[in-house]
N, CA, C and O atoms as a DFTB+ gen file, in Angstrom:
360 C
 N C O
     1  1     -53.941     -68.845      38.856
     2  2     -53.665     -67.435      39.084
     3  2     -52.670     -67.307      40.233
     4  3     -52.005     -68.280      40.587
     5  1     -52.568     -66.165      40.792
     6  2     -51.594     -65.903      41.853
     7  2     -52.188     -66.267      43.210
     8  3     -52.527     -65.394      44.009
     9  1     -52.308     -67.563      43.456
    10  2     -52.892     -68.009      44.727
    11  2     -51.855     -68.707      45.583
    12  3     -52.192     -69.600      46.362
    13  1     -50.600     -68.314      45.450
    14  2     -49.548     -68.951      46.228
    15  2     -49.597     -68.472      47.663
    16  3     -50.134     -67.407      47.967
    17  1     -49.031     -69.273      48.529
    18  2     -49.087     -68.984      49.954
    19  2     -48.012     -67.978      50.357
    20  3     -47.119     -67.643      49.580
    21  1     -48.128     -67.518      51.578
    22  2     -47.133     -66.601      52.139
    23  2     -45.784     -67.314      52.238
    24  3     -44.736     -66.691      52.066
    25  1     -45.811     -68.604      52.512
    26  2     -44.573     -69.376      52.616
    27  2     -43.805     -69.345      51.297
    28  3     -42.581     -69.214      51.293
    29  1     -44.513     -69.464      50.191
    30  2     -43.877     -69.424      48.883
    31  2     -43.212     -68.072      48.641
    32  3     -42.069     -68.015      48.187
    33  1     -43.917     -66.994      48.938
    34  2     -43.342     -65.663      48.744
    35  2     -42.200     -65.398      49.723
    36  3     -41.266     -64.663      49.400
    37  1     -42.268     -65.981      50.897
    38  2     -41.159     -65.852      51.842
    39  2     -39.912     -66.545      51.301
    40  3     -38.801     -66.047      51.481
    41  1     -40.085     -67.689      50.640
    42  2     -38.944     -68.380      50.034
    43  2     -38.343     -67.563      48.895
    44  3     -37.123     -67.506      48.742
    45  1     -39.196     -66.937      48.103
    46  2     -38.699     -66.068      47.030
    47  2     -37.918     -64.902      47.637
    48  3     -36.851     -64.538      47.143
    49  1     -38.451     -64.325      48.704
    50  2     -37.780     -63.214      49.383
    51  2     -36.426     -63.653      49.933
    52  3     -35.446     -62.914      49.838
    53  1     -36.369     -64.857      50.509
    54  2     -35.097     -65.355      51.030
    55  2     -34.101     -65.612      49.903
    56  3     -32.902     -65.396      50.079
    57  1     -34.579     -66.067      48.761
    58  2     -33.690     -66.242      47.607
    59  2     -33.125     -64.895      47.164
    60  3     -31.945     -64.793      46.830
    61  1     -33.970     -63.860      47.163
    62  2     -33.492     -62.520      46.806
    63  2     -32.461     -62.017      47.816
    64  3     -31.459     -61.411      47.436
    65  1     -32.707     -62.268      49.091
    66  2     -31.752     -61.859      50.125
    67  2     -30.440     -62.623      49.979
    68  3     -29.366     -62.056      50.180
    69  1     -30.522     -63.899      49.634
    70  2     -29.310     -64.685      49.421
    71  2     -28.507     -64.184      48.234
    72  3     -27.278     -64.143      48.292
    73  1     -29.184     -63.804      47.162
    74  2     -28.481     -63.266      45.994
    75  2     -27.852     -61.911      46.309
    76  3     -26.771     -61.600      45.809
    77  1     -28.516     -61.105      47.130
    78  2     -27.931     -59.827      47.535
    79  2     -26.693     -60.059      48.404
    80  3     -25.709     -59.328      48.299
    81  1     -26.748     -61.074      49.256
    82  2     -25.591     -61.421      50.076
    83  2     -24.439     -61.885      49.200
    84  3     -23.280     -61.572      49.474
    85  1     -24.755     -62.632      48.142
    86  2     -23.721     -63.067      47.204
    87  2     -23.024     -61.863      46.571
    88  3     -21.802     -61.865      46.417
    89  1     -23.786     -60.843      46.205
    90  2     -23.178     -59.626      45.648
    91  2     -22.194     -59.003      46.637
    92  3     -21.100     -58.589      46.251
    93  1     -22.576     -58.938      47.890
    94  2     -21.708     -58.380      48.926
    95  2     -20.431     -59.202      49.061
    96  3     -19.330     -58.655      49.117
    97  1     -20.592     -60.523      49.111
    98  2     -19.435     -61.406      49.281
    99  2     -18.472     -61.281      48.111
   100  3     -17.256     -61.267      48.301
   101  1     -19.010     -61.192      46.907
   102  2     -18.151     -61.124      45.726
   103  2     -17.248     -59.902      45.727
   104  3     -16.101     -59.980      45.286
   105  1     -17.747     -58.782      46.213
   106  2     -16.939     -57.566      46.161
   107  2     -16.183     -57.274      47.452
   108  3     -15.143     -56.616      47.406
   109  1     -16.660     -57.731      48.578
   110  2     -15.987     -57.417      49.837
   111  2     -14.831     -58.363      50.143
   112  3     -13.912     -58.007      50.880
   113  1     -14.876     -59.549      49.587
   114  2     -13.793     -60.491      49.802
   115  2     -12.974     -60.601      48.525
   116  3     -12.955     -61.637      47.861
   117  1     -12.300     -59.508      48.199
   118  2     -11.559     -59.378      46.956
   119  2     -10.352     -60.290      46.845
   120  3      -9.847     -60.525      45.747
   121  1      -9.888     -60.805      47.971
   122  2      -8.716     -61.680      47.896
   123  2      -9.063     -63.053      47.307
   124  3      -8.173     -63.801      46.903
   125  1     -10.348     -63.378      47.262
   126  2     -10.764     -64.670      46.709
   127  2     -11.242     -64.570      45.258
   128  3     -11.211     -65.556      44.522
   129  1     -11.683     -63.382      44.853
   130  2     -12.253     -63.201      43.522
   131  2     -11.569     -62.047      42.818
   132  3     -11.253     -61.033      43.440
   133  1     -11.338     -62.197      41.516
   134  2     -10.857     -61.069      40.735
   135  2     -12.048     -60.144      40.454
   136  3     -13.204     -60.510      40.664
   137  1     -11.738     -58.954      39.981
   138  2     -12.813     -58.011      39.681
   139  2     -13.725     -58.558      38.594
   140  3     -14.944     -58.404      38.669
   141  1     -13.144     -59.196      37.585
   142  2     -13.944     -59.745      36.487
   143  2     -14.880     -60.849      36.968
   144  3     -16.028     -60.927      36.532
   145  1     -14.387     -61.708      37.875
   146  2     -15.245     -62.755      38.426
   147  2     -16.371     -62.149      39.258
   148  3     -17.518     -62.588      39.165
   149  1     -16.052     -61.152      40.062
   150  2     -17.067     -60.506      40.885
   151  2     -18.108     -59.814      40.016
   152  3     -19.303     -59.875      40.306
   153  1     -17.658     -59.159      38.954
   154  2     -18.581     -58.476      38.058
   155  2     -19.486     -59.479      37.352
   156  3     -20.695     -59.263      37.267
   157  1     -18.919     -60.570      36.846
   158  2     -19.718     -61.592      36.163
   159  2     -20.719     -62.234      37.129
   160  3     -21.867     -62.477      36.758
   161  1     -20.295     -62.504      38.348
   162  2     -21.205     -63.070      39.350
   163  2     -22.329     -62.110      39.714
   164  3     -23.472     -62.523      39.906
   165  1     -21.997     -60.838      39.807
   166  2     -23.010     -59.834      40.120
   167  2     -24.021     -59.694      38.993
   168  3     -25.219     -59.564      39.244
   169  1     -23.549     -59.719      37.760
   170  2     -24.470     -59.634      36.618
   171  2     -25.393     -60.857      36.564
   172  3     -26.586     -60.723      36.291
   173  1     -24.850     -62.034      36.820
   174  2     -25.671     -63.243      36.840
   175  2     -26.707     -63.211      37.954
   176  3     -27.866     -63.571      37.746
   177  1     -26.282     -62.775      39.141
   178  2     -27.216     -62.670      40.263
   179  2     -28.289     -61.618      39.978
   180  3     -29.443     -61.786      40.373
   181  1     -27.918     -60.545      39.303
   182  2     -28.890     -59.501      38.981
   183  2     -29.951     -60.000      38.005
   184  3     -31.125     -59.651      38.126
   185  1     -29.537     -60.815      37.041
   186  2     -30.505     -61.386      36.103
   187  2     -31.471     -62.307      36.847
   188  3     -32.677     -62.271      36.603
   189  1     -30.945     -63.129      37.749
   190  2     -31.816     -64.012      38.531
   191  2     -32.780     -63.224      39.421
   192  3     -33.961     -63.557      39.519
   193  1     -32.260     -62.177      40.066
   194  2     -33.128     -61.358      40.925
   195  2     -34.214     -60.679      40.108
   196  3     -35.369     -60.627      40.533
   197  1     -33.862     -60.164      38.955
   198  2     -34.860     -59.521      38.095
   199  2     -35.930     -60.507      37.662
   200  3     -37.117     -60.178      37.661
   201  1     -35.519     -61.715      37.293
   202  2     -36.488     -62.725      36.867
   203  2     -37.428     -63.104      38.013
   204  3     -38.629     -63.266      37.799
   205  1     -36.897     -63.246      39.213
   206  2     -37.751     -63.571      40.362
   207  2     -38.735     -62.451      40.664
   208  3     -39.909     -62.707      40.929
   209  1     -38.263     -61.223      40.625
   210  2     -39.135     -60.090      40.939
   211  2     -40.230     -59.936      39.896
   212  3     -41.404     -59.793      40.236
   213  1     -39.846     -59.967      38.631
   214  2     -40.838     -59.793      37.564
   215  2     -41.791     -60.978      37.511
   216  3     -42.997     -60.803      37.339
   217  1     -41.257     -62.169      37.657
   218  2     -42.097     -63.359      37.528
   219  2     -43.069     -63.567      38.668
   220  3     -44.211     -63.967      38.440
   221  1     -42.641     -63.303      39.885
   222  2     -43.486     -63.635      41.028
   223  2     -44.089     -62.421      41.717
   224  3     -45.298     -62.391      41.949
   225  1     -43.279     -61.416      42.051
   226  2     -43.827     -60.271      42.771
   227  2     -44.669     -59.368      41.881
   228  3     -45.592     -58.712      42.362
   229  1     -44.359     -59.328      40.585
   230  2     -45.187     -58.549      39.672
   231  2     -46.177     -59.427      38.921
   232  3     -46.870     -58.954      38.021
   233  1     -46.246     -60.697      39.284
   234  2     -47.235     -61.665      38.789
   235  2     -47.208     -61.840      37.280
   236  3     -48.228     -62.193      36.688
   237  1     -46.075     -61.603      36.645
   238  2     -45.989     -61.765      35.197
   239  2     -46.045     -63.238      34.803
   240  3     -46.400     -63.571      33.672
   241  1     -45.699     -64.108      35.728
   242  2     -45.734     -65.540      35.429
   243  2     -47.149     -66.013      35.108
   244  3     -47.323     -66.949      34.328
   245  1     -48.143     -65.392      35.687
   246  2     -49.520     -65.833      35.509
   247  2     -50.282     -65.012      34.470
   248  3     -51.473     -65.242      34.262
   249  1     -49.623     -64.069      33.821
   250  2     -50.279     -63.259      32.794
   251  2     -50.309     -64.006      31.462
   252  3     -49.691     -65.060      31.314
   253  1     -51.029     -63.449      30.509
   254  2     -51.055     -64.019      29.166
   255  2     -49.661     -63.972      28.564
   256  3     -48.876     -63.077      28.877
   257  1     -49.357     -64.919      27.712
   258  2     -48.044     -64.955      27.065
   259  2     -47.797     -63.706      26.235
   260  3     -46.659     -63.247      26.131
   261  1     -48.843     -63.153      25.647
   262  2     -48.647     -61.961      24.818
   263  2     -48.095     -60.797      25.636
   264  3     -47.274     -60.029      25.136
   265  1     -48.534     -60.658      26.881
   266  2     -48.004     -59.607      27.740
   267  2     -46.550     -59.885      28.092
   268  3     -45.740     -58.961      28.162
   269  1     -46.217     -61.142      28.312
   270  2     -44.821     -61.502      28.596
   271  2     -43.933     -61.182      27.401
   272  3     -42.833     -60.655      27.565
   273  1     -44.411     -61.502      26.191
   274  2     -43.631     -61.200      24.996
   275  2     -43.485     -59.694      24.806
   276  3     -42.444     -59.225      24.346
   277  1     -44.506     -58.946      25.152
   278  2     -44.436     -57.494      25.057
   279  2     -43.352     -56.949      25.983
   280  3     -42.618     -56.034      25.608
   281  1     -43.248     -57.502      27.180
   282  2     -42.217     -57.070      28.122
   283  2     -40.820     -57.412      27.601
   284  3     -39.889     -56.622      27.765
   285  1     -40.667     -58.569      26.981
   286  2     -39.368     -58.959      26.423
   287  2     -38.987     -58.036      25.269
   288  3     -37.829     -57.638      25.145
   289  1     -39.957     -57.697      24.428
   290  2     -39.691     -56.781      23.322
   291  2     -39.295     -55.403      23.854
   292  3     -38.373     -54.779      23.327
   293  1     -39.980     -54.928      24.887
   294  2     -39.635     -53.635      25.478
   295  2     -38.227     -53.657      26.063
   296  3     -37.480     -52.689      25.923
   297  1     -37.867     -54.749      26.711
   298  2     -36.509     -54.881      27.243
   299  2     -35.492     -54.862      26.111
   300  3     -34.445     -54.225      26.228
   301  1     -35.791     -55.552      25.020
   302  2     -34.889     -55.559      23.870
   303  2     -34.680     -54.166      23.304
   304  3     -33.554     -53.783      22.986
   305  1     -35.767     -53.404      23.177
   306  2     -35.637     -52.035      22.668
   307  2     -34.837     -51.152      23.626
   308  3     -34.047     -50.317      23.185
   309  1     -35.035     -51.331      24.922
   310  2     -34.265     -50.557      25.895
   311  2     -32.776     -50.870      25.780
   312  3     -31.940     -49.969      25.849
   313  1     -32.447     -52.152      25.603
   314  2     -31.040     -52.522      25.431
   315  2     -30.466     -51.960      24.136
   316  3     -29.311     -51.534      24.102
   317  1     -31.260     -51.958      23.075
   318  2     -30.800     -51.357      21.818
   319  2     -30.541     -49.862      21.972
   320  3     -29.557     -49.344      21.443
   321  1     -31.411     -49.171      22.689
   322  2     -31.202     -47.738      22.922
   323  2     -29.941     -47.485      23.738
   324  3     -29.209     -46.531      23.473
   325  1     -29.686     -48.332      24.725
   326  2     -28.467     -48.174      25.522
   327  2     -27.235     -48.416      24.672
   328  3     -26.240     -47.703      24.806
   329  1     -27.287     -49.418      23.791
   330  2     -26.156     -49.686      22.908
   331  2     -25.941     -48.514      21.940
   332  3     -24.804     -48.120      21.682
   333  1     -27.019     -47.971      21.414
   334  2     -26.894     -46.834      20.511
   335  2     -26.327     -45.615      21.232
   336  3     -25.521     -44.878      20.665
   337  1     -26.738     -45.403      22.462
   338  2     -26.208     -44.286      23.228
   339  2     -24.715     -44.477      23.521
   340  3     -23.956     -43.508      23.547
   341  1     -24.310     -45.701      23.734
   342  2     -22.892     -45.978      23.967
   343  2     -22.057     -45.614      22.748
   344  3     -20.993     -45.009      22.882
   345  1     -22.523     -45.971      21.578
   346  2     -21.783     -45.663      20.358
   347  2     -21.820     -44.178      20.016
   348  3     -20.886     -43.667      19.399
   349  1     -22.871     -43.486      20.403
   350  2     -22.945     -42.055      20.100
   351  2     -22.049     -41.246      21.033
   352  3     -21.626     -40.145      20.678
   353  1     -21.760     -41.769      22.205
   354  2     -20.900     -41.050      23.154
   355  2     -19.442     -41.188      22.768
   356  3     -18.675     -40.231      22.879
   357  1     -19.050     -42.377      22.312
   358  2     -17.620     -42.607      22.027
   359  2     -17.206     -42.160      20.681
   360  3     -16.038     -42.295      20.318
């Protein structure tokens, strides 16, 4: 179950802070990165941050697999709705 130590959660928190710093660096130092590179890096960092938050801080890692699959299905439906809304606007 979720019996990890404070040290473990502190490391997760530091990883999240490091990924947030990466987002700042990608956009504030524009002379080193193009906009497309910064955007791709930010999207990748956001996926990692989301996985860390959902997996550890919301304890989804220790839940039943069926609940994890339910969350993935819900995410898929949300993405489908966003795609449908994009096509209905244009």
